[in-house]
Coordinates of C-alpha atoms in Angstrom, one line a residue:
Chain B
X1016 CA 14.6 35.0 49.5
X1017 CA 17.8 34.0 47.6
X1018 CA 17.4 30.3 48.0
X1019 CA 13.7 29.4 47.6
X1020 CA 12.6 26.0 48.7
X1021 CA 9.2 24.8 47.9
X1022 CA 7.1 22.9 50.5
X1023 CA 3.7 21.9 49.3
X1024 CA 1.7 22.9 52.4
X1025 CA 3.4 26.3 52.8
X1026 CA 2.7 29.2 50.5
X1027 CA 4.8 29.2 47.3
X1028 CA 8.0 31.3 47.6
X1029 CA 7.4 34.5 45.5
X1030 CA 10.4 33.9 43.3
X1031 CA 9.1 30.5 42.2
X1032 CA 5.7 31.9 41.8
X1033 CA 7.0 34.5 39.4
X1034 CA 8.8 31.9 37.5
X1035 CA 6.2 29.3 37.1
X1036 CA 2.9 31.1 36.8
X1037 CA 3.9 32.7 33.5
X1038 CA 5.2 29.4 32.4
X1039 CA 1.9 27.7 33.2
X1040 CA 0.0 30.2 31.3
X1041 CA 2.3 29.8 28.3
X1042 CA 1.9 25.9 28.5
X1043 CA -1.8 26.2 28.6
X1044 CA -1.8 28.6 25.5
X1045 CA 0.5 26.2 23.7
X1046 CA -1.9 23.4 24.5
X1047 CA -4.8 25.3 23.0
X1048 CA -2.8 26.1 19.9
X1049 CA -1.8 22.4 19.7
X1050 CA -5.5 21.3 20.0
X1051 CA -6.4 23.7 17.2
X1052 CA -3.6 22.5 15.0
X1053 CA -4.3 18.8 15.6
X1054 CA -8.1 19.2 14.9
X1055 CA -7.5 21.4 11.9
X1056 CA -5.1 18.8 10.3
X1057 CA -7.4 16.0 10.4
X1058 CA -8.2 14.1 7.2
X1059 CA -11.6 15.1 5.7
X1060 CA -14.1 12.4 6.5
X1061 CA -15.7 12.5 3.0
X1062 CA -19.1 13.2 1.8
X1063 CA -21.1 10.4 3.3
X1064 CA -24.4 11.1 4.8
X1065 CA -26.9 9.4 6.9
X1066 CA -30.4 10.9 7.4
X1067 CA -31.5 8.7 10.2
X1068 CA -34.5 11.0 11.1
X1069 CA -36.5 10.3 8.0
X1070 CA -37.6 7.0 6.5
X1071 CA -37.8 6.7 2.7
X1072 CA -39.1 3.9 0.5
X1073 CA -37.8 2.4 -2.9
X1074 CA -39.5 -0.1 -5.1
X1075 CA -37.5 -2.6 -7.1
X1076 CA -36.5 -6.3 -7.5
X1077 CA -34.9 -7.9 -4.3
X1078 CA -31.5 -9.4 -4.8
X1079 CA -30.1 -11.5 -2.0
X1080 CA -26.9 -12.7 -3.6
X1081 CA -24.1 -11.9 -3.2
X1082 CA -25.3 -9.2 -0.9
X1083 CA -28.7 -7.9 0.0
X1084 CA -29.7 -5.2 -2.4
X1085 CA -32.6 -3.7 -4.3
X1086 CA -32.4 -3.1 -7.9
X1087 CA -34.7 -0.3 -9.1
X1088 CA -34.9 0.5 -12.8
X1089 CA -32.3 3.3 -12.3
X1090 CA -30.1 2.2 -9.5
X1091 CA -28.9 -0.3 -7.1
X1092 CA -29.6 0.3 -3.4
X1093 CA -27.7 -1.8 -0.8
X1094 CA -29.8 -3.0 2.1
X1095 CA -28.6 -3.6 5.7
X1096 CA -30.1 -4.0 9.2
X1097 CA -29.6 -1.7 12.2
X1098 CA -26.2 -2.1 13.9
X1099 CA -23.5 -4.1 12.1
X1100 CA -25.6 -6.6 10.4
X1101 CA -26.4 -7.3 6.8
X1102 CA -30.0 -7.8 5.6
X1103 CA -29.6 -11.0 3.6
X1104 CA -31.6 -13.2 5.9
X1105 CA -34.6 -10.9 5.8
X1106 CA -34.4 -10.5 2.1
X1107 CA -34.1 -14.1 1.0
X1108 CA -37.8 -14.8 1.1
X1109 CA -38.2 -12.0 -1.4
X1110 CA -35.3 -12.8 -3.6
X1111 CA -36.0 -12.1 -7.3
X1112 CA -39.4 -10.6 -6.5
X1113 CA -40.7 -7.1 -6.4
X1114 CA -40.4 -5.4 -2.9
X1115 CA -40.8 -2.0 -1.4
X1116 CA -37.8 -1.4 1.0
X1117 CA -38.3 1.4 3.5
X1118 CA -35.7 2.7 6.0
X1119 CA -33.3 5.5 6.5
X1120 CA -30.9 6.5 3.7
X1121 CA -27.2 6.5 3.7
X1122 CA -25.5 8.0 0.6
X1123 CA -22.1 8.9 -0.7
X1124 CA -21.3 10.0 -4.1
X1125 CA -24.5 8.7 -5.4
X1126 CA -24.1 5.3 -3.9
X1127 CA -27.2 4.6 -1.8
X1128 CA -27.9 2.2 1.1
X1129 CA -31.0 1.7 3.3
X1130 CA -31.0 0.7 6.8
X1131 CA -34.2 -1.2 6.8
X1132 CA -37.0 -0.2 9.2
X1133 CA -37.9 -2.7 11.9
X1134 CA -40.4 -5.5 11.4
X1135 CA -42.7 -5.9 8.3
X1136 CA -42.4 -2.2 7.5
X1137 CA -38.9 -2.7 6.3
X1138 CA -39.8 -5.1 3.4
X1139 CA -43.1 -5.4 1.7
X1140 CA -43.8 -7.5 -1.3
X1141 CA -45.2 -5.5 -4.3
X1142 CA -45.7 -6.1 -7.9
X1143 CA -43.1 -4.6 -10.2
X1144 CA -42.3 -4.9 -13.9
X1145 CA -39.9 -7.7 -14.7
X1146 CA -36.3 -6.5 -15.3
X1147 CA -35.4 -6.2 -19.0
X1148 CA -32.5 -8.4 -19.9
X1149 CA -29.2 -6.6 -19.4
X1150 CA -25.9 -7.6 -20.7
X1151 CA -23.0 -8.0 -18.2
X1152 CA -19.6 -7.0 -19.3
X1153 CA -16.7 -8.6 -17.6
X1154 CA -13.3 -6.8 -17.8
X1155 CA -10.0 -7.9 -16.2
X1156 CA -8.7 -5.1 -13.9
X1157 CA -6.0 -4.2 -11.5
X1158 CA -7.0 -1.5 -9.1
X1159 CA -5.4 0.2 -6.2
X1160 CA -7.8 1.4 -3.4
X1161 CA -9.3 0.4 -0.1
X1162 CA -11.7 -2.4 1.0
X1163 CA -14.3 -1.0 3.2
X1164 CA -17.5 -1.8 4.9
X1165 CA -20.1 0.0 2.9
X1166 CA -22.4 1.0 5.9
X1167 CA -19.7 3.0 7.7
X1168 CA -18.1 4.3 4.5
X1169 CA -21.4 5.6 3.1
X1170 CA -22.1 7.6 6.2
X1171 CA -22.7 5.6 9.3
X1172 CA -19.4 6.7 10.7
X1173 CA -17.3 9.7 9.7
X1174 CA -14.7 8.8 8.9
X1175 CA -15.7 5.2 8.1
X1176 CA -12.4 4.0 6.5
X1177 CA -8.7 3.9 7.1
X1178 CA -6.6 2.0 9.5
X1179 CA -8.2 3.3 12.6
X1180 CA -11.5 1.9 11.4
X1181 CA -10.2 -1.5 10.6
X1182 CA -11.5 -3.3 13.6
X1183 CA -15.1 -1.8 13.1
X1184 CA -14.9 -2.7 9.4
X1185 CA -14.1 -6.3 10.1
X1186 CA -16.9 -6.6 12.6
X1187 CA -19.2 -5.1 10.0
X1188 CA -18.1 -7.5 7.3
X1189 CA -18.4 -10.5 9.6
X1190 CA -22.0 -9.3 10.3
X1191 CA -22.8 -9.4 6.7
X1192 CA -22.4 -5.7 5.7
X1193 CA -21.5 -5.7 2.0
X1194 CA -17.9 -4.8 1.3
X1195 CA -17.1 -2.1 -1.2
X1196 CA -13.8 -1.6 -3.0
X1197 CA -13.2 2.1 -3.3
X1198 CA -10.7 3.1 -6.0
X1199 CA -9.9 6.3 -7.8
X1200 CA -9.9 5.6 -11.6
X1201 CA -9.1 8.3 -14.0
X1202 CA -9.7 11.0 -11.3
X1203 CA -13.1 9.6 -10.5
X1204 CA -13.9 7.6 -7.2
X1205 CA -15.4 4.2 -8.2
X1206 CA -17.4 2.0 -5.7
X1207 CA -17.3 -1.7 -6.5
X1208 CA -19.1 -4.4 -4.7
X1209 CA -16.4 -6.8 -3.7
X1210 CA -16.8 -10.6 -4.0
X1211 CA -14.4 -13.6 -4.2
X1212 CA -13.3 -14.8 -7.6
X1213 CA -16.4 -16.9 -7.9
X1214 CA -18.8 -14.0 -7.1
X1215 CA -19.5 -15.2 -3.6
X1216 CA -19.4 -13.0 -0.5
X1217 CA -15.8 -12.2 0.7
X1218 CA -14.6 -14.4 3.6
X1219 CA -12.1 -14.1 6.4
X1220 CA -9.1 -14.4 4.2
X1221 CA -9.9 -11.1 2.6
X1222 CA -10.8 -9.3 5.9
X1223 CA -7.2 -8.8 7.0
X1224 CA -6.8 -6.3 4.1
X1225 CA -9.7 -4.1 5.1
X1226 CA -8.8 -0.5 5.8
X1227 CA -5.5 -0.6 4.2
X1228 CA -4.2 0.6 0.8
X1229 CA -4.2 -2.5 -1.4
X1230 CA -3.7 -3.6 -5.0
X1231 CA -6.6 -5.8 -6.2
X1232 CA -6.5 -7.9 -9.5
X1233 CA -9.8 -9.4 -10.7
X1234 CA -12.7 -9.2 -12.9
X1235 CA -15.0 -6.1 -13.0
X1236 CA -18.5 -6.9 -13.9
X1237 CA -20.6 -4.0 -15.1
X1238 CA -23.8 -3.5 -17.0
X1239 CA -26.3 -4.6 -14.4
X1240 CA -26.6 -2.3 -11.4
X1241 CA -23.7 -1.6 -9.0
X1242 CA -20.4 -2.9 -10.6
X1243 CA -19.1 -6.0 -8.9
X1244 CA -15.4 -6.6 -8.5
X1245 CA -14.6 -10.4 -8.4
X1246 CA -11.2 -10.4 -6.6
X1247 CA -8.7 -12.9 -7.8
X1248 CA -5.8 -11.6 -5.7
X1249 CA -5.0 -8.8 -3.3
X1250 CA -1.8 -7.5 -1.9
X1251 CA -0.7 -4.5 0.2
X1252 CA 0.4 -1.4 -1.8
X1253 CA 3.2 0.8 -0.9
Chain N
X391 CA 3.2 14.4 55.5
X392 CA 0.4 12.9 57.4
X393 CA -0.2 10.2 59.9
X394 CA -3.5 9.2 58.5
X395 CA -4.6 8.4 54.9
X396 CA -7.1 10.7 53.2
X397 CA -8.2 10.5 49.5
X398 CA -6.4 13.8 48.9
X399 CA -4.6 16.1 51.3
X400 CA -5.7 19.3 49.9
X401 CA -3.8 22.5 50.3
X402 CA -3.7 25.8 48.4
X403 CA -0.9 24.7 46.1
X404 CA -2.7 21.6 45.1
X405 CA -5.9 23.5 44.4
X406 CA -4.0 26.1 42.2
X407 CA -2.2 23.2 40.5
X408 CA -5.5 21.4 39.8
X409 CA -7.3 24.5 38.7
X410 CA -4.6 25.2 36.0
X411 CA -4.6 21.5 35.0
X412 CA -8.4 21.4 34.8
X413 CA -8.6 24.7 32.8
X414 CA -6.0 23.5 30.5
X415 CA -7.7 20.1 29.8
X416 CA -11.1 21.8 29.3
X417 CA -9.6 24.4 27.1
X418 CA -7.8 21.7 25.0
X419 CA -11.0 19.7 24.5
X420 CA -13.1 22.7 23.8
X421 CA -10.8 24.0 21.1
X422 CA -10.3 20.6 19.5
X423 CA -14.0 20.0 19.3
X424 CA -14.8 23.4 18.1
X425 CA -12.1 23.4 15.3
X426 CA -12.9 19.8 14.4
X427 CA -16.6 20.5 14.2
X428 CA -16.3 23.6 12.0
X429 CA -13.4 22.8 9.8
X430 CA -15.3 20.5 7.4
X431 CA -18.7 22.2 7.3
X432 CA -21.4 19.8 6.2
X433 CA -19.0 16.9 6.0
X434 CA -18.1 17.1 9.7
X435 CA -16.3 14.3 11.4
X436 CA -18.9 12.4 13.6
X437 CA -19.0 13.8 17.1
X438 CA -18.1 10.5 18.9
X439 CA -15.0 10.1 16.7
X440 CA -14.1 13.7 17.3
X441 CA -14.4 13.4 21.1
X442 CA -12.4 10.2 21.0
X443 CA -9.6 12.0 19.2
X444 CA -9.8 15.0 21.5
X445 CA -9.5 12.8 24.5
X446 CA -6.8 10.5 23.1
X447 CA -4.6 13.4 22.0
X448 CA -5.2 15.3 25.4
X449 CA -4.1 12.1 27.2
X450 CA -1.0 11.8 25.0
X451 CA -0.1 15.5 25.5
X452 CA -0.5 15.2 29.2
X453 CA 1.7 12.0 29.4
X454 CA 4.4 14.0 27.7
X455 CA 4.2 16.7 30.3
X456 CA 4.1 14.2 33.1
X457 CA 7.3 12.5 31.8
X458 CA 9.1 15.8 31.1
X459 CA 8.6 17.1 34.8
X460 CA 11.0 14.7 36.3
X461 CA 14.1 15.5 34.2
X462 CA 13.1 19.3 34.1
X463 CA 13.2 19.4 37.9
X464 CA 16.5 17.7 37.8
X465 CA 17.9 20.2 35.5
X466 CA 16.4 23.3 37.1
X467 CA 15.0 23.0 40.7
X468 CA 12.6 25.8 40.1
X469 CA 10.4 23.2 38.3
X470 CA 10.2 21.1 41.6
X471 CA 6.7 22.6 42.5
X472 CA 5.4 21.1 39.2
X473 CA 6.5 17.8 40.4
X474 CA 4.8 18.1 43.7
X475 CA 1.3 17.3 42.4
X476 CA 2.3 15.2 39.5
X477 CA 0.1 12.3 40.6
X478 CA -3.0 14.4 39.9
X479 CA -1.6 15.0 36.4
X480 CA -1.1 11.2 36.0
X481 CA -4.7 10.4 37.1
X482 CA -6.2 12.9 34.7
X483 CA -4.0 11.3 32.0
X484 CA -5.6 8.1 32.8
X485 CA -9.1 9.4 32.9
X486 CA -8.6 11.0 29.5
X487 CA -7.2 7.8 28.0
X488 CA -10.0 5.8 29.6
X489 CA -12.6 8.1 27.9
X490 CA -10.8 7.7 24.6
X491 CA -10.7 3.9 25.0
X492 CA -14.3 3.7 26.1
X493 CA -15.6 5.5 23.0
X494 CA -13.3 3.5 20.6
X495 CA -14.4 0.3 22.3
X496 CA -18.1 1.0 22.2
X497 CA -18.2 2.6 18.9
X498 CA -15.9 0.4 16.9
X499 CA -16.5 -2.8 18.6
X500 CA -20.1 -2.5 19.7
X501 CA -23.3 -3.1 17.9
X502 CA -22.0 -6.3 16.2
X503 CA -22.2 -9.9 15.9
X504 CA -19.7 -10.9 18.6
X505 CA -18.9 -9.6 22.0
X506 CA -17.1 -6.2 21.9
X507 CA -14.2 -7.6 24.0
X508 CA -13.9 -10.6 21.6
X509 CA -14.1 -8.3 18.7
X510 CA -11.4 -6.0 20.0
X511 CA -9.0 -8.9 20.7
X512 CA -9.8 -10.9 17.6
X513 CA -11.1 -8.5 14.8
X514 CA -7.5 -8.0 13.5
X515 CA -4.9 -10.6 14.1
X516 CA -2.5 -9.4 11.6
X517 CA 0.6 -9.2 13.9
X518 CA 3.0 -9.9 11.0
X519 CA 2.3 -6.8 9.2
X520 CA 3.4 -3.3 10.2
X521 CA 0.8 -1.6 8.2
X522 CA -1.9 -3.9 9.4
X523 CA -0.8 -4.3 12.9
X524 CA -3.6 -4.4 15.5
X525 CA -2.5 -1.1 17.1
X526 CA -5.6 -1.3 19.5
X527 CA -3.8 -4.0 21.6
X528 CA -0.9 -1.6 22.2
X529 CA -3.3 1.1 23.5
X530 CA -5.0 -1.5 25.7
X531 CA -1.8 -2.5 27.3
X532 CA -0.8 1.1 27.9
X533 CA -4.2 1.7 29.4
X534 CA -3.8 -1.1 31.8
X535 CA -0.5 0.3 33.0
X536 CA -2.0 3.7 33.3
X537 CA -4.7 2.2 35.4
X538 CA -2.4 0.5 37.7
X539 CA -0.4 3.7 38.2
X540 CA -3.5 5.8 38.7
X541 CA -5.0 3.3 41.1
X542 CA -1.9 3.1 43.3
X543 CA -1.2 6.9 43.1
X544 CA -1.8 7.2 46.7
X545 CA 0.5 7.1 49.9
X546 CA -1.6 4.2 51.2
X547 CA -0.4 2.1 48.2
X548 CA 3.1 3.4 48.4
X549 CA 3.3 2.2 52.1
X550 CA 1.5 -1.0 51.3
X551 CA 3.6 -2.1 48.4
X552 CA 6.9 -0.6 49.7
X553 CA 8.9 2.1 48.0
X554 CA 10.8 -0.2 45.7
X555 CA 7.8 -2.1 44.3
X556 CA 5.8 1.1 44.1
X557 CA 8.6 3.0 42.3
X558 CA 9.0 0.0 39.8
X559 CA 5.4 -0.1 39.1
X560 CA 5.4 3.7 38.3
X561 CA 8.4 3.3 36.2
X562 CA 6.2 1.4 33.9
X563 CA 5.1 4.9 32.7
X564 CA 8.0 4.5 30.2
X565 CA 6.8 1.3 28.7
X566 CA 3.3 2.7 28.6
X567 CA 4.7 5.8 26.7
X568 CA 6.4 3.6 24.3
X569 CA 3.3 1.5 23.7
X570 CA 1.3 4.7 23.1
X571 CA 3.9 6.0 20.6
X572 CA 3.5 2.8 18.7
X573 CA -0.3 2.8 19.1
X574 CA -0.3 6.2 17.4
X575 CA 2.3 5.3 14.8
X576 CA 0.6 2.2 13.7
X577 CA -2.8 3.5 14.1
X578 CA -3.8 7.1 13.5
X579 CA -0.6 7.8 11.5
X580 CA -1.6 5.1 9.0
X581 CA -5.0 6.9 8.4
X582 CA -4.0 10.5 8.4
X583 CA -2.5 12.3 5.4
X584 CA -1.0 15.3 7.1
X585 CA 2.7 15.0 8.0
X586 CA 2.3 17.3 11.0
X587 CA 1.1 14.3 13.1
X588 CA 4.4 12.4 12.3
X589 CA 6.4 15.4 13.0
X590 CA 4.8 16.1 16.3
X591 CA 5.2 12.5 17.3
X592 CA 8.8 12.4 16.6
X593 CA 9.2 16.0 18.3
X594 CA 7.4 14.8 21.4
X595 CA 9.5 11.6 21.6
X596 CA 12.8 13.6 21.0
X597 CA 11.8 16.1 23.7
X598 CA 11.1 13.5 26.3
X599 CA 14.2 11.4 25.3
X600 CA 16.4 14.5 25.2
X601 CA 15.4 15.8 28.6
X602 CA 16.0 12.4 30.2
X603 CA 19.4 12.2 28.5
X604 CA 20.4 15.7 29.6
X605 CA 19.2 15.1 33.2
X606 CA 20.9 11.7 33.1
X607 CA 24.2 13.1 31.9
X608 CA 24.1 15.7 34.6
X609 CA 23.5 13.0 37.3
X610 CA 26.2 10.8 36.0
X611 CA 28.7 13.7 36.2
X612 CA 27.8 14.1 39.9
X613 CA 29.0 10.5 40.5
X614 CA 32.7 10.8 41.0
X615 CA 34.5 7.5 40.8
X616 CA 35.7 6.5 44.5
X617 CA 38.1 3.6 45.0
X618 CA 36.5 0.6 46.7
X619 CA 38.9 0.4 49.5
X620 CA 38.5 4.1 50.7
X621 CA 37.6 4.1 54.4
X622 CA 36.8 8.0 54.3
X623 CA 35.8 9.8 51.3
X624 CA 37.1 13.3 50.9
X625 CA 33.9 15.3 50.2
X626 CA 35.6 18.7 49.9
X627 CA 35.7 22.1 51.8
X628 CA 32.7 22.6 54.1
X629 CA 32.5 26.2 52.8
X630 CA 31.6 24.8 49.5
X631 CA 28.3 23.4 50.9
X632 CA 25.7 26.2 51.0
X633 CA 24.1 26.8 54.5
X634 CA 21.1 24.5 54.8
X635 CA 21.8 22.8 51.6
X636 CA 23.7 19.6 50.8
X637 CA 26.4 18.2 48.7
X638 CA 25.8 14.9 47.2
X639 CA 28.5 12.2 46.8
X640 CA 28.6 8.7 45.6
X641 CA 30.0 5.9 47.8
X642 CA 32.1 3.0 46.3
X643 CA 28.9 0.8 46.6
X644 CA 27.0 3.2 44.4
X645 CA 24.9 4.8 47.0
X646 CA 24.4 8.5 47.0
X647 CA 24.8 10.4 50.2
X648 CA 23.5 13.9 51.0
X649 CA 26.0 15.8 53.2
X650 CA 24.1 18.8 54.8
X651 CA 25.6 21.8 56.4
X652 CA 23.3 23.2 58.9
X653 CA 23.2 25.0 62.2
X654 CA 24.3 21.9 64.1
X655 CA 27.3 21.3 61.9
X656 CA 27.8 18.8 59.1
X657 CA 25.5 15.7 58.9
X658 CA 25.2 13.0 56.3
X659 CA 22.1 11.0 55.3
X660 CA 21.1 8.8 52.3
X661 CA 20.1 10.9 49.3
X662 CA 17.0 8.7 49.0
X663 CA 13.7 9.8 50.5
X664 CA 11.7 7.0 52.0
X665 CA 8.5 8.4 50.4
X666 CA 9.0 8.4 46.7
X667 CA 12.8 8.0 46.6
X668 CA 13.1 11.8 46.0
X669 CA 16.6 13.4 46.0
X670 CA 17.0 14.6 49.6
X671 CA 20.3 16.3 48.6
X672 CA 18.4 18.8 46.6
X673 CA 16.3 19.6 49.5
X674 CA 16.9 22.2 52.2
X675 CA 17.1 22.2 56.1
X676 CA 14.0 24.1 57.1
X677 CA 13.2 24.4 60.8
X678 CA 15.9 22.0 61.7
X679 CA 14.6 19.2 59.4
X680 CA 15.9 18.2 56.0
X681 CA 12.8 18.9 53.7
X682 CA 12.5 16.6 50.5
X683 CA 12.3 18.8 47.4
X684 CA 9.6 16.6 45.9
X685 CA 6.8 16.4 48.5
X686 CA 8.3 18.1 51.6
X687 CA 8.9 14.8 53.8
X688 CA 11.0 15.8 56.6
X689 CA 14.0 14.1 58.5
X690 CA 16.3 15.3 61.2
X691 CA 19.8 15.6 59.9
X692 CA 21.3 14.2 63.1
X693 CA 19.3 10.8 63.2
X694 CA 17.4 10.5 59.9
X695 CA 14.2 10.2 61.7
X696 CA 11.0 12.2 60.9
X697 CA 9.9 14.4 63.6
X698 CA 7.1 13.0 65.8
X699 CA 4.4 11.9 65.2
X700 CA 5.8 10.6 61.9
X701 CA 7.8 7.5 61.9
X702 CA 9.9 7.3 58.8
X703 CA 13.6 6.6 59.1
X704 CA 16.4 6.9 56.7
X705 CA 20.0 5.7 56.8
X706 CA 22.7 8.1 58.3
X707 CA 26.4 8.2 57.8
X708 CA 29.4 9.2 59.9
X709 CA 31.3 12.3 59.0
X710 CA 34.4 13.9 60.4
X711 CA 36.4 17.0 59.8
X712 CA 40.0 17.7 59.3
X713 CA 40.2 21.5 59.6
X714 CA 37.3 22.6 57.4
X715 CA 37.7 19.5 55.1
X716 CA 34.8 17.1 55.3
X717 CA 35.3 13.4 55.3
X718 CA 32.5 10.8 54.9
X719 CA 32.5 7.3 56.1
X720 CA 30.8 5.4 53.2
X721 CA 29.2 2.6 55.4
X722 CA 25.6 3.3 55.9
X723 CA 24.3 3.1 59.4
X724 CA 20.8 1.5 60.1
X725 CA 18.0 3.9 59.4
X726 CA 17.3 6.3 62.4
X727 CA 20.9 5.9 63.9
X728 CA 21.8 9.1 65.7
X729 CA 25.2 10.5 64.5
X730 CA 26.5 13.6 66.3
X731 CA 27.1 16.3 63.6
X732 CA 30.7 17.2 62.9
X733 CA 31.2 20.7 64.4
X734 CA 33.0 23.1 62.3
X735 CA 36.0 25.0 63.8
X736 CA 35.0 28.5 64.9
X737 CA 31.3 27.9 64.5
X738 CA 29.2 27.1 61.4
X739 CA 29.2 30.3 59.6

């Protein structure tokens, strides 16, 4: 037929079939190549891990402020509840005392977090040796990096940072998950617990900067567990 | 065409169309998930996020295809069969987008202190910053449009809403596309580091826009300016109209008229199909009826009525001949008005 005309409920004219079938196959093949290319080009999610199939325990001193954490003789372990909730309320009765924290472990670049087990099994009072006096060092700094919610970033979500994660991160921070400021300094990724300039938990005025590349000016407190970044000012970076 | 409403009026062409569509979608998702799962080894992207991205990108790719089909079919009528079942492609696009949104909504805004809907709408209210803009809202608005289009992608709704309202509703595909472009540009593109995503976004937009501009330019060139006071428009020589095909002219009022040459002579009807406003002038007279190139709706050239038992009617126009020269009266007659075809001297060959 020299002048093929397609009507849906009749068989397709052979001339049109010869034209369209190869095109359809090429379109599907291009779609598959596109799928592979898009998947291949994704940003690596980072080395965060969450072994939620095994519970582990750590002994140390409970610290409720500014965020719930456990200070062992060798490291600081952030503590959170299931979901997008911090563990401060549960930790407060133990604040400053020895405690055994049990839960599932999240870890990224050596930064550890426990999602506490339900009920009394999560926190148990124990006797521990008192902490030796440690001297804090405060240094004024300006850092470029990203403000993240620690639970997702350390492994609960992969990836757990960036603009697409911003809404989730804000929900986490509102629920009491400790915020971390992640910045590359001298080629090494640093993880700093972020507080306001007075060392109090960050509030809503800082949440709008979560998940974006920002420049932070403040005081870096080191020498006693996880470094704390007291934020004086924050602005978006180019 | 049918006198009753059924969820889907299946035929062999629709089944083949849907099989290719389903295979394409399944293949796309499988490749995306396989490559995305393997590429980072032990540091793999979480499966819900990977699936969310696979569904979202698949929906976006399909939306490009859906928007490209229209102008492609105008530029080359061999693409018209792809247009025939486009509504299935549109519904598939919505379902993929819905899957993407459901995972994003549940995963990013669930498990928290506040209602997930409240979280979605209030977590980020930074509307004054381009980098910080709550791109989720743009995706949500696009999803609402895609839902309205998918839900009304049926002849029942087309009849109920009327062709104009229905067409206007479905033209919202373009704002939806714009919203999704911004959703991607202000969302994923802000997180990803590879420039391929920005390049593909621009290339996709340029392709869709370029095809529409090309088709638009071609359509505009068809519209010859006719003085307002012309009583009869000189359409040209009847021999220039292929047998069983039409020539399309524009009236001074801006209406397009399809002038068909068929066994009965020369007849003129509106170029606009009563179904989805398809271009009847690009159709063909088959078994004595004008067959719309989009979905095969039929009208008799001599009175603009669909053959019984169908009841659709379109406007007809008067034509006359001066030798073999065709003249059209630009005043439309009420839909379904019989007009005796103009007989060509010496027969219609």
